[in-house]
């Protein structure tokens, strides 16, 4: 059966047992709750995982998941550019949980990292406030920092991309440990 480009949560729920689910959120977000059976391959590691994902598509359909659907759409585009067909979960894990479906939370997870959207909001807010404060105390030119963040947020909304999220994803608490990613890729090969 060919997977459509997007699955609603009820469609994914009925096919959960036959899908290879790849969660492209950061490891901290993944640890905070993910679809049962999902494997964590952060969006910035998709290129590295291409051979294993291609191998998984030979055995069945692939569903790519993130928090809201934006990162999984980007991952599906990357996969499509490399000849791999995958679907995304409409609304992501947020919609999954809102529809009353179970999220798996590993017992070994000590504390979950904030979701990427929350990290972006905090970072943008702090930079805007800092720019305004420095503009009042030090020099008015610092207010350009706040204007730059505002422009970046508008660009982000118009293009459905987020440069700040891409930068924050590189922070240590948002990165997978090499051994974790290697184990995930091995599990993907073994499916």
PDB file of N, CA, C and O in Angstrom, residues 104-178:
ATOM      1  N   UNK A 104       4.763   7.442  24.271  1.00  0.00           N
ATOM      2  CA  UNK A 104       5.701   6.627  25.050  1.00  0.00           C
ATOM      3  C   UNK A 104       6.753   7.548  25.651  1.00  0.00           C
ATOM      4  O   UNK A 104       7.323   8.393  24.966  1.00  0.00           O
ATOM      5  N   UNK A 105       7.005   7.384  26.929  1.00  0.00           N
ATOM      6  CA  UNK A 105       8.031   8.156  27.634  1.00  0.00           C
ATOM      7  C   UNK A 105       8.985   7.168  28.277  1.00  0.00           C
ATOM      8  O   UNK A 105       8.599   6.442  29.199  1.00  0.00           O
ATOM      9  N   UNK A 106      10.229   7.139  27.801  1.00  0.00           N
ATOM     10  CA  UNK A 106      11.193   6.190  28.375  1.00  0.00           C
ATOM     11  C   UNK A 106      11.400   6.451  29.869  1.00  0.00           C
ATOM     12  O   UNK A 106      11.457   7.590  30.297  1.00  0.00           O
ATOM     13  N   UNK A 107      11.499   5.379  30.639  1.00  0.00           N
ATOM     14  CA  UNK A 107      11.715   5.518  32.076  1.00  0.00           C
ATOM     15  C   UNK A 107      13.102   6.055  32.374  1.00  0.00           C
ATOM     16  O   UNK A 107      13.324   6.653  33.410  1.00  0.00           O
ATOM     17  N   UNK A 108      14.030   5.875  31.459  1.00  0.00           N
ATOM     18  CA  UNK A 108      15.401   6.333  31.688  1.00  0.00           C
ATOM     19  C   UNK A 108      15.555   7.829  31.469  1.00  0.00           C
ATOM     20  O   UNK A 108      16.573   8.397  31.829  1.00  0.00           O
ATOM     21  N   UNK A 109      14.559   8.471  30.893  1.00  0.00           N
ATOM     22  CA  UNK A 109      14.657   9.912  30.642  1.00  0.00           C
ATOM     23  C   UNK A 109      14.565  10.662  31.965  1.00  0.00           C
ATOM     24  O   UNK A 109      13.572  10.567  32.668  1.00  0.00           O
ATOM     25  N   UNK A 110      15.617  11.409  32.300  1.00  0.00           N
ATOM     26  CA  UNK A 110      15.632  12.124  33.576  1.00  0.00           C
ATOM     27  C   UNK A 110      14.695  13.330  33.528  1.00  0.00           C
ATOM     28  O   UNK A 110      13.803  13.468  34.327  1.00  0.00           O
ATOM     29  N   UNK A 111      14.901  14.234  32.592  1.00  0.00           N
ATOM     30  CA  UNK A 111      13.981  15.351  32.421  1.00  0.00           C
ATOM     31  C   UNK A 111      13.977  15.710  30.947  1.00  0.00           C
ATOM     32  O   UNK A 111      14.997  15.658  30.260  1.00  0.00           O
ATOM     33  N   UNK A 112      12.838  16.058  30.482  1.00  0.00           N
ATOM     34  CA  UNK A 112      12.695  16.363  29.065  1.00  0.00           C
ATOM     35  C   UNK A 112      13.188  17.772  28.782  1.00  0.00           C
ATOM     36  O   UNK A 112      12.999  18.690  29.574  1.00  0.00           O
ATOM     37  N   UNK A 113      13.848  17.921  27.654  1.00  0.00           N
ATOM     38  CA  UNK A 113      14.230  19.231  27.164  1.00  0.00           C
ATOM     39  C   UNK A 113      12.976  19.922  26.661  1.00  0.00           C
ATOM     40  O   UNK A 113      12.069  19.281  26.145  1.00  0.00           O
ATOM     41  N   UNK A 114      12.924  21.205  26.790  1.00  0.00           N
ATOM     42  CA  UNK A 114      11.793  21.953  26.247  1.00  0.00           C
ATOM     43  C   UNK A 114      11.666  21.668  24.762  1.00  0.00           C
ATOM     44  O   UNK A 114      12.669  21.458  24.069  1.00  0.00           O
ATOM     45  N   UNK A 115      10.458  21.728  24.264  1.00  0.00           N
ATOM     46  CA  UNK A 115      10.216  21.599  22.834  1.00  0.00           C
ATOM     47  C   UNK A 115      10.911  22.726  22.081  1.00  0.00           C
ATOM     48  O   UNK A 115      11.153  23.810  22.638  1.00  0.00           O
ATOM     49  N   UNK A 116      11.231  22.477  20.816  1.00  0.00           N
ATOM     50  CA  UNK A 116      11.977  23.462  20.040  1.00  0.00           C
ATOM     51  C   UNK A 116      11.218  24.786  19.924  1.00  0.00           C
ATOM     52  O   UNK A 116      11.816  25.859  20.005  1.00  0.00           O
ATOM     53  N   UNK A 117       9.911  24.723  19.745  1.00  0.00           N
ATOM     54  CA  UNK A 117       9.139  25.964  19.628  1.00  0.00           C
ATOM     55  C   UNK A 117       9.268  26.806  20.899  1.00  0.00           C
ATOM     56  O   UNK A 117       9.438  28.020  20.849  1.00  0.00           O
ATOM     57  N   UNK A 118       9.224  26.137  22.047  1.00  0.00           N
ATOM     58  CA  UNK A 118       9.362  26.851  23.317  1.00  0.00           C
ATOM     59  C   UNK A 118      10.762  27.426  23.464  1.00  0.00           C
ATOM     60  O   UNK A 118      10.941  28.552  23.951  1.00  0.00           O
ATOM     61  N   UNK A 119      11.780  26.689  23.042  1.00  0.00           N
ATOM     62  CA  UNK A 119      13.153  27.191  23.092  1.00  0.00           C
ATOM     63  C   UNK A 119      13.309  28.427  22.201  1.00  0.00           C
ATOM     64  O   UNK A 119      13.967  29.398  22.584  1.00  0.00           O
ATOM     65  N   UNK A 120      12.694  28.390  21.014  1.00  0.00           N
ATOM     66  CA  UNK A 120      12.769  29.529  20.090  1.00  0.00           C
ATOM     67  C   UNK A 120      12.073  30.740  20.700  1.00  0.00           C
ATOM     68  O   UNK A 120      12.599  31.863  20.655  1.00  0.00           O
ATOM     69  N   UNK A 121      10.899  30.539  21.274  1.00  0.00           N
ATOM     70  CA  UNK A 121      10.166  31.669  21.872  1.00  0.00           C
ATOM     71  C   UNK A 121      10.974  32.304  22.999  1.00  0.00           C
ATOM     72  O   UNK A 121      11.050  33.530  23.102  1.00  0.00           O
ATOM     73  N   UNK A 122      11.574  31.468  23.851  1.00  0.00           N
ATOM     74  CA  UNK A 122      12.380  32.001  24.944  1.00  0.00           C
ATOM     75  C   UNK A 122      13.574  32.779  24.404  1.00  0.00           C
ATOM     76  O   UNK A 122      13.840  33.912  24.824  1.00  0.00           O
ATOM     77  N   UNK A 123      14.306  32.187  23.484  1.00  0.00           N
ATOM     78  CA  UNK A 123      15.504  32.827  22.943  1.00  0.00           C
ATOM     79  C   UNK A 123      15.156  34.138  22.240  1.00  0.00           C
ATOM     80  O   UNK A 123      15.807  35.165  22.465  1.00  0.00           O
ATOM     81  N   UNK A 124      14.120  34.118  21.400  1.00  0.00           N
ATOM     82  CA  UNK A 124      13.710  35.334  20.689  1.00  0.00           C
ATOM     83  C   UNK A 124      13.291  36.405  21.694  1.00  0.00           C
ATOM     84  O   UNK A 124      13.677  37.580  21.567  1.00  0.00           O
ATOM     85  N   UNK A 125      12.517  36.016  22.692  1.00  0.00           N
ATOM     86  CA  UNK A 125      12.062  36.986  23.694  1.00  0.00           C
ATOM     87  C   UNK A 125      13.204  37.603  24.466  1.00  0.00           C
ATOM     88  O   UNK A 125      13.238  38.818  24.692  1.00  0.00           O
ATOM     89  N   UNK A 126      14.163  36.768  24.878  1.00  0.00           N
ATOM     90  CA  UNK A 126      15.316  37.279  25.627  1.00  0.00           C
ATOM     91  C   UNK A 126      16.134  38.244  24.765  1.00  0.00           C
ATOM     92  O   UNK A 126      16.540  39.313  25.225  1.00  0.00           O
ATOM     93  N   UNK A 127      16.356  37.882  23.503  1.00  0.00           N
ATOM     94  CA  UNK A 127      17.158  38.752  22.628  1.00  0.00           C
ATOM     95  C   UNK A 127      16.429  40.073  22.373  1.00  0.00           C
ATOM     96  O   UNK A 127      17.043  41.147  22.379  1.00  0.00           O
ATOM     97  N   UNK A 128      15.109  40.024  22.150  1.00  0.00           N
ATOM     98  CA  UNK A 128      14.338  41.260  21.926  1.00  0.00           C
ATOM     99  C   UNK A 128      14.411  42.145  23.166  1.00  0.00           C
ATOM    100  O   UNK A 128      14.678  43.350  23.066  1.00  0.00           O
ATOM    101  N   UNK A 129      14.169  41.567  24.351  1.00  0.00           N
ATOM    102  CA  UNK A 129      14.224  42.363  25.582  1.00  0.00           C
ATOM    103  C   UNK A 129      15.620  42.933  25.818  1.00  0.00           C
ATOM    104  O   UNK A 129      15.768  44.090  26.218  1.00  0.00           O
ATOM    105  N   UNK A 130      16.650  42.123  25.561  1.00  0.00           N
ATOM    106  CA  UNK A 130      18.022  42.589  25.733  1.00  0.00           C
ATOM    107  C   UNK A 130      18.331  43.741  24.773  1.00  0.00           C
ATOM    108  O   UNK A 130      18.940  44.742  25.167  1.00  0.00           O
ATOM    109  N   UNK A 131      17.898  43.598  23.519  1.00  0.00           N
ATOM    110  CA  UNK A 131      18.104  44.676  22.542  1.00  0.00           C
ATOM    111  C   UNK A 131      17.414  45.957  22.952  1.00  0.00           C
ATOM    112  O   UNK A 131      17.982  47.055  22.836  1.00  0.00           O
ATOM    113  N   UNK A 132      16.184  45.850  23.445  1.00  0.00           N
ATOM    114  CA  UNK A 132      15.464  47.047  23.899  1.00  0.00           C
ATOM    115  C   UNK A 132      16.124  47.659  25.126  1.00  0.00           C
ATOM    116  O   UNK A 132      16.279  48.889  25.210  1.00  0.00           O
ATOM    117  N   UNK A 133      16.524  46.830  26.086  1.00  0.00           N
ATOM    118  CA  UNK A 133      17.165  47.321  27.304  1.00  0.00           C
ATOM    119  C   UNK A 133      18.492  48.002  26.983  1.00  0.00           C
ATOM    120  O   UNK A 133      18.763  49.112  27.464  1.00  0.00           O
ATOM    121  N   UNK A 134      19.319  47.352  26.167  1.00  0.00           N
ATOM    122  CA  UNK A 134      20.601  47.965  25.776  1.00  0.00           C
ATOM    123  C   UNK A 134      20.378  49.233  24.960  1.00  0.00           C
ATOM    124  O   UNK A 134      21.165  50.174  25.041  1.00  0.00           O
ATOM    125  N   UNK A 135      19.296  49.259  24.185  1.00  0.00           N
ATOM    126  CA  UNK A 135      18.960  50.463  23.424  1.00  0.00           C
ATOM    127  C   UNK A 135      18.623  51.631  24.322  1.00  0.00           C
ATOM    128  O   UNK A 135      18.908  52.785  23.993  1.00  0.00           O
ATOM    129  N   UNK A 136      18.013  51.364  25.475  1.00  0.00           N
ATOM    130  CA  UNK A 136      17.681  52.423  26.426  1.00  0.00           C
ATOM    131  C   UNK A 136      18.872  52.840  27.269  1.00  0.00           C
ATOM    132  O   UNK A 136      19.061  54.021  27.560  1.00  0.00           O
ATOM    133  N   UNK A 137      19.678  51.866  27.666  1.00  0.00           N
ATOM    134  CA  UNK A 137      20.768  52.130  28.611  1.00  0.00           C
ATOM    135  C   UNK A 137      22.069  52.517  27.918  1.00  0.00           C
ATOM    136  O   UNK A 137      22.757  53.442  28.343  1.00  0.00           O
ATOM    137  N   UNK A 138      22.429  51.806  26.830  1.00  0.00           N
ATOM    138  CA  UNK A 138      23.745  51.988  26.218  1.00  0.00           C
ATOM    139  C   UNK A 138      23.673  52.884  24.985  1.00  0.00           C
ATOM    140  O   UNK A 138      24.285  53.956  24.942  1.00  0.00           O
ATOM    141  N   UNK A 139      22.965  52.430  23.968  1.00  0.00           N
ATOM    142  CA  UNK A 139      22.881  53.190  22.709  1.00  0.00           C
ATOM    143  C   UNK A 139      21.636  52.738  21.942  1.00  0.00           C
ATOM    144  O   UNK A 139      21.357  51.532  21.876  1.00  0.00           O
ATOM    145  N   UNK A 140      20.903  53.677  21.338  1.00  0.00           N
ATOM    146  CA  UNK A 140      19.675  53.318  20.611  1.00  0.00           C
ATOM    147  C   UNK A 140      19.895  52.318  19.463  1.00  0.00           C
ATOM    148  O   UNK A 140      18.961  51.617  19.075  1.00  0.00           O
ATOM    149  N   UNK A 141      21.100  52.226  18.963  1.00  0.00           N
ATOM    150  CA  UNK A 141      21.368  51.298  17.856  1.00  0.00           C
ATOM    151  C   UNK A 141      21.138  49.840  18.257  1.00  0.00           C
ATOM    152  O   UNK A 141      20.866  48.998  17.396  1.00  0.00           O
ATOM    153  N   UNK A 142      21.212  49.533  19.559  1.00  0.00           N
ATOM    154  CA  UNK A 142      20.965  48.164  20.015  1.00  0.00           C
ATOM    155  C   UNK A 142      19.529  47.713  19.736  1.00  0.00           C
ATOM    156  O   UNK A 142      19.237  46.528  19.709  1.00  0.00           O
ATOM    157  N   UNK A 143      18.627  48.675  19.525  1.00  0.00           N
ATOM    158  CA  UNK A 143      17.246  48.314  19.203  1.00  0.00           C
ATOM    159  C   UNK A 143      17.162  47.613  17.848  1.00  0.00           C
ATOM    160  O   UNK A 143      16.190  46.912  17.573  1.00  0.00           O
ATOM    161  N   UNK A 144      18.198  47.763  17.020  1.00  0.00           N
ATOM    162  CA  UNK A 144      18.237  47.058  15.732  1.00  0.00           C
ATOM    163  C   UNK A 144      18.307  45.540  15.940  1.00  0.00           C
ATOM    164  O   UNK A 144      17.848  44.778  15.089  1.00  0.00           O
ATOM    165  N   UNK A 145      18.866  45.119  17.059  1.00  0.00           N
ATOM    166  CA  UNK A 145      18.898  43.690  17.374  1.00  0.00           C
ATOM    167  C   UNK A 145      17.468  43.170  17.494  1.00  0.00           C
ATOM    168  O   UNK A 145      17.109  42.132  16.936  1.00  0.00           O
ATOM    169  N   UNK A 146      16.628  43.923  18.220  1.00  0.00           N
ATOM    170  CA  UNK A 146      15.224  43.544  18.376  1.00  0.00           C
ATOM    171  C   UNK A 146      14.504  43.555  17.033  1.00  0.00           C
ATOM    172  O   UNK A 146      13.706  42.653  16.737  1.00  0.00           O
ATOM    173  N   UNK A 147      14.798  44.557  16.209  1.00  0.00           N
ATOM    174  CA  UNK A 147      14.179  44.629  14.884  1.00  0.00           C
ATOM    175  C   UNK A 147      14.625  43.444  14.027  1.00  0.00           C
ATOM    176  O   UNK A 147      13.825  42.889  13.261  1.00  0.00           O
ATOM    177  N   UNK A 148      15.882  43.038  14.164  1.00  0.00           N
ATOM    178  CA  UNK A 148      16.377  41.885  13.403  1.00  0.00           C
ATOM    179  C   UNK A 148      15.659  40.602  13.790  1.00  0.00           C
ATOM    180  O   UNK A 148      15.303  39.794  12.929  1.00  0.00           O
ATOM    181  N   UNK A 149      15.426  40.421  15.068  1.00  0.00           N
ATOM    182  CA  UNK A 149      14.691  39.235  15.532  1.00  0.00           C
ATOM    183  C   UNK A 149      13.259  39.278  15.019  1.00  0.00           C
ATOM    184  O   UNK A 149      12.721  38.259  14.551  1.00  0.00           O
ATOM    185  N   UNK A 150      12.627  40.439  15.076  1.00  0.00           N
ATOM    186  CA  UNK A 150      11.257  40.571  14.557  1.00  0.00           C
ATOM    187  C   UNK A 150      11.208  40.231  13.073  1.00  0.00           C
ATOM    188  O   UNK A 150      10.320  39.497  12.620  1.00  0.00           O
ATOM    189  N   UNK A 151      12.178  40.736  12.315  1.00  0.00           N
ATOM    190  CA  UNK A 151      12.244  40.409  10.883  1.00  0.00           C
ATOM    191  C   UNK A 151      12.452  38.923  10.651  1.00  0.00           C
ATOM    192  O   UNK A 151      11.850  38.329   9.754  1.00  0.00           O
ATOM    193  N   UNK A 152      13.294  38.308  11.481  1.00  0.00           N
ATOM    194  CA  UNK A 152      13.529  36.870  11.370  1.00  0.00           C
ATOM    195  C   UNK A 152      12.275  36.061  11.655  1.00  0.00           C
ATOM    196  O   UNK A 152      12.005  35.058  10.993  1.00  0.00           O
ATOM    197  N   UNK A 153      11.490  36.506  12.632  1.00  0.00           N
ATOM    198  CA  UNK A 153      10.241  35.809  12.946  1.00  0.00           C
ATOM    199  C   UNK A 153       9.233  35.927  11.807  1.00  0.00           C
ATOM    200  O   UNK A 153       8.537  34.959  11.484  1.00  0.00           O
ATOM    201  N   UNK A 154       9.173  37.100  11.184  1.00  0.00           N
ATOM    202  CA  UNK A 154       8.268  37.275  10.034  1.00  0.00           C
ATOM    203  C   UNK A 154       8.719  36.374   8.889  1.00  0.00           C
ATOM    204  O   UNK A 154       7.911  35.662   8.281  1.00  0.00           O
ATOM    205  N   UNK A 155      10.014  36.377   8.591  1.00  0.00           N
ATOM    206  CA  UNK A 155      10.549  35.507   7.541  1.00  0.00           C
ATOM    207  C   UNK A 155      10.264  34.042   7.850  1.00  0.00           C
ATOM    208  O   UNK A 155       9.877  33.270   6.972  1.00  0.00           O
ATOM    209  N   UNK A 156      10.446  33.668   9.110  1.00  0.00           N
ATOM    210  CA  UNK A 156      10.186  32.295   9.534  1.00  0.00           C
ATOM    211  C   UNK A 156       8.738  31.897   9.278  1.00  0.00           C
ATOM    212  O   UNK A 156       8.457  30.806   8.789  1.00  0.00           O
ATOM    213  N   UNK A 157       7.817  32.788   9.592  1.00  0.00           N
ATOM    214  CA  UNK A 157       6.398  32.498   9.382  1.00  0.00           C
ATOM    215  C   UNK A 157       6.061  32.398   7.897  1.00  0.00           C
ATOM    216  O   UNK A 157       5.301  31.522   7.479  1.00  0.00           O
ATOM    217  N   UNK A 158       6.639  33.288   7.096  1.00  0.00           N
ATOM    218  CA  UNK A 158       6.334  33.291   5.661  1.00  0.00           C
ATOM    219  C   UNK A 158       6.898  32.078   4.930  1.00  0.00           C
ATOM    220  O   UNK A 158       6.297  31.583   3.982  1.00  0.00           O
ATOM    221  N   UNK A 159       8.047  31.592   5.371  1.00  0.00           N
ATOM    222  CA  UNK A 159       8.706  30.482   4.676  1.00  0.00           C
ATOM    223  C   UNK A 159       8.514  29.141   5.367  1.00  0.00           C
ATOM    224  O   UNK A 159       8.937  28.116   4.836  1.00  0.00           O
ATOM    225  N   UNK A 160       7.896  29.151   6.548  1.00  0.00           N
ATOM    226  CA  UNK A 160       7.713  27.942   7.353  1.00  0.00           C
ATOM    227  C   UNK A 160       9.057  27.248   7.637  1.00  0.00           C
ATOM    228  O   UNK A 160       9.174  26.037   7.605  1.00  0.00           O
ATOM    229  N   UNK A 161      10.075  28.060   7.849  1.00  0.00           N
ATOM    230  CA  UNK A 161      11.399  27.591   8.252  1.00  0.00           C
ATOM    231  C   UNK A 161      11.788  28.367   9.505  1.00  0.00           C
ATOM    232  O   UNK A 161      11.149  29.356   9.842  1.00  0.00           O
ATOM    233  N   UNK A 162      12.824  27.939  10.170  1.00  0.00           N
ATOM    234  CA  UNK A 162      13.251  28.672  11.357  1.00  0.00           C
ATOM    235  C   UNK A 162      14.753  28.518  11.543  1.00  0.00           C
ATOM    236  O   UNK A 162      15.233  27.470  11.988  1.00  0.00           O
ATOM    237  N   UNK A 163      15.473  29.566  11.190  1.00  0.00           N
ATOM    238  CA  UNK A 163      16.918  29.564  11.357  1.00  0.00           C
ATOM    239  C   UNK A 163      17.336  29.468  12.818  1.00  0.00           C
ATOM    240  O   UNK A 163      18.324  28.819  13.153  1.00  0.00           O
ATOM    241  N   UNK A 164      16.564  30.100  13.699  1.00  0.00           N
ATOM    242  CA  UNK A 164      16.897  30.046  15.116  1.00  0.00           C
ATOM    243  C   UNK A 164      16.749  28.620  15.643  1.00  0.00           C
ATOM    244  O   UNK A 164      17.582  28.153  16.424  1.00  0.00           O
ATOM    245  N   UNK A 165      15.720  27.924  15.197  1.00  0.00           N
ATOM    246  CA  UNK A 165      15.544  26.523  15.621  1.00  0.00           C
ATOM    247  C   UNK A 165      16.702  25.673  15.119  1.00  0.00           C
ATOM    248  O   UNK A 165      17.195  24.794  15.835  1.00  0.00           O
ATOM    249  N   UNK A 166      17.148  25.940  13.894  1.00  0.00           N
ATOM    250  CA  UNK A 166      18.281  25.191  13.348  1.00  0.00           C
ATOM    251  C   UNK A 166      19.537  25.429  14.185  1.00  0.00           C
ATOM    252  O   UNK A 166      20.317  24.501  14.432  1.00  0.00           O
ATOM    253  N   UNK A 167      19.730  26.669  14.634  1.00  0.00           N
ATOM    254  CA  UNK A 167      20.897  26.975  15.472  1.00  0.00           C
ATOM    255  C   UNK A 167      20.755  26.351  16.861  1.00  0.00           C
ATOM    256  O   UNK A 167      21.704  25.774  17.396  1.00  0.00           O
ATOM    257  N   UNK A 168      19.557  26.445  17.447  1.00  0.00           N
ATOM    258  CA  UNK A 168      19.340  25.875  18.769  1.00  0.00           C
ATOM    259  C   UNK A 168      19.476  24.354  18.756  1.00  0.00           C
ATOM    260  O   UNK A 168      19.878  23.754  19.754  1.00  0.00           O
ATOM    261  N   UNK A 169      19.141  23.737  17.643  1.00  0.00           N
ATOM    262  CA  UNK A 169      19.241  22.273  17.534  1.00  0.00           C
ATOM    263  C   UNK A 169      20.687  21.799  17.651  1.00  0.00           C
ATOM    264  O   UNK A 169      20.937  20.634  17.942  1.00  0.00           O
ATOM    265  N   UNK A 170      21.636  22.689  17.452  1.00  0.00           N
ATOM    266  CA  UNK A 170      23.051  22.328  17.530  1.00  0.00           C
ATOM    267  C   UNK A 170      23.604  22.407  18.961  1.00  0.00           C
ATOM    268  O   UNK A 170      24.723  21.988  19.210  1.00  0.00           O
ATOM    269  N   UNK A 171      22.805  22.921  19.895  1.00  0.00           N
ATOM    270  CA  UNK A 171      23.262  22.987  21.286  1.00  0.00           C
ATOM    271  C   UNK A 171      23.383  21.576  21.862  1.00  0.00           C
ATOM    272  O   UNK A 171      22.628  20.678  21.475  1.00  0.00           O
ATOM    273  N   UNK A 172      24.304  21.382  22.786  1.00  0.00           N
ATOM    274  CA  UNK A 172      24.552  20.023  23.312  1.00  0.00           C
ATOM    275  C   UNK A 172      23.316  19.312  23.850  1.00  0.00           C
ATOM    276  O   UNK A 172      23.145  18.114  23.629  1.00  0.00           O
ATOM    277  N   UNK A 173      22.426  20.023  24.531  1.00  0.00           N
ATOM    278  CA  UNK A 173      21.254  19.349  25.107  1.00  0.00           C
ATOM    279  C   UNK A 173      20.239  18.942  24.037  1.00  0.00           C
ATOM    280  O   UNK A 173      19.338  18.169  24.319  1.00  0.00           O
ATOM    281  N   UNK A 174      20.398  19.443  22.826  1.00  0.00           N
ATOM    282  CA  UNK A 174      19.505  19.086  21.727  1.00  0.00           C
ATOM    283  C   UNK A 174      20.129  18.085  20.761  1.00  0.00           C
ATOM    284  O   UNK A 174      19.508  17.721  19.764  1.00  0.00           O
ATOM    285  N   UNK A 175      21.332  17.661  21.012  1.00  0.00           N
ATOM    286  CA  UNK A 175      22.058  16.769  20.098  1.00  0.00           C
ATOM    287  C   UNK A 175      21.993  15.329  20.582  1.00  0.00           C
ATOM    288  O   UNK A 175      22.072  15.070  21.778  1.00  0.00           O
ATOM    289  N   UNK A 176      21.890  14.397  19.646  1.00  0.00           N
ATOM    290  CA  UNK A 176      21.956  12.993  20.071  1.00  0.00           C
ATOM    291  C   UNK A 176      23.397  12.618  20.383  1.00  0.00           C
ATOM    292  O   UNK A 176      24.332  13.150  19.790  1.00  0.00           O
ATOM    293  N   UNK A 177      23.558  11.734  21.342  1.00  0.00           N
ATOM    294  CA  UNK A 177      24.899  11.187  21.563  1.00  0.00           C
ATOM    295  C   UNK A 177      25.181  10.264  20.388  1.00  0.00           C
ATOM    296  O   UNK A 177      24.287   9.604  19.860  1.00  0.00           O
ATOM    297  N   UNK A 178      26.428  10.202  19.975  1.00  0.00           N
ATOM    298  CA  UNK A 178      26.795   9.386  18.808  1.00  0.00           C
ATOM    299  C   UNK A 178      26.347   7.938  18.987  1.00  0.00           C
ATOM    300  O   UNK A 178      25.822   7.320  18.056  1.00  0.00           O
TER     301      UNK A 178
END
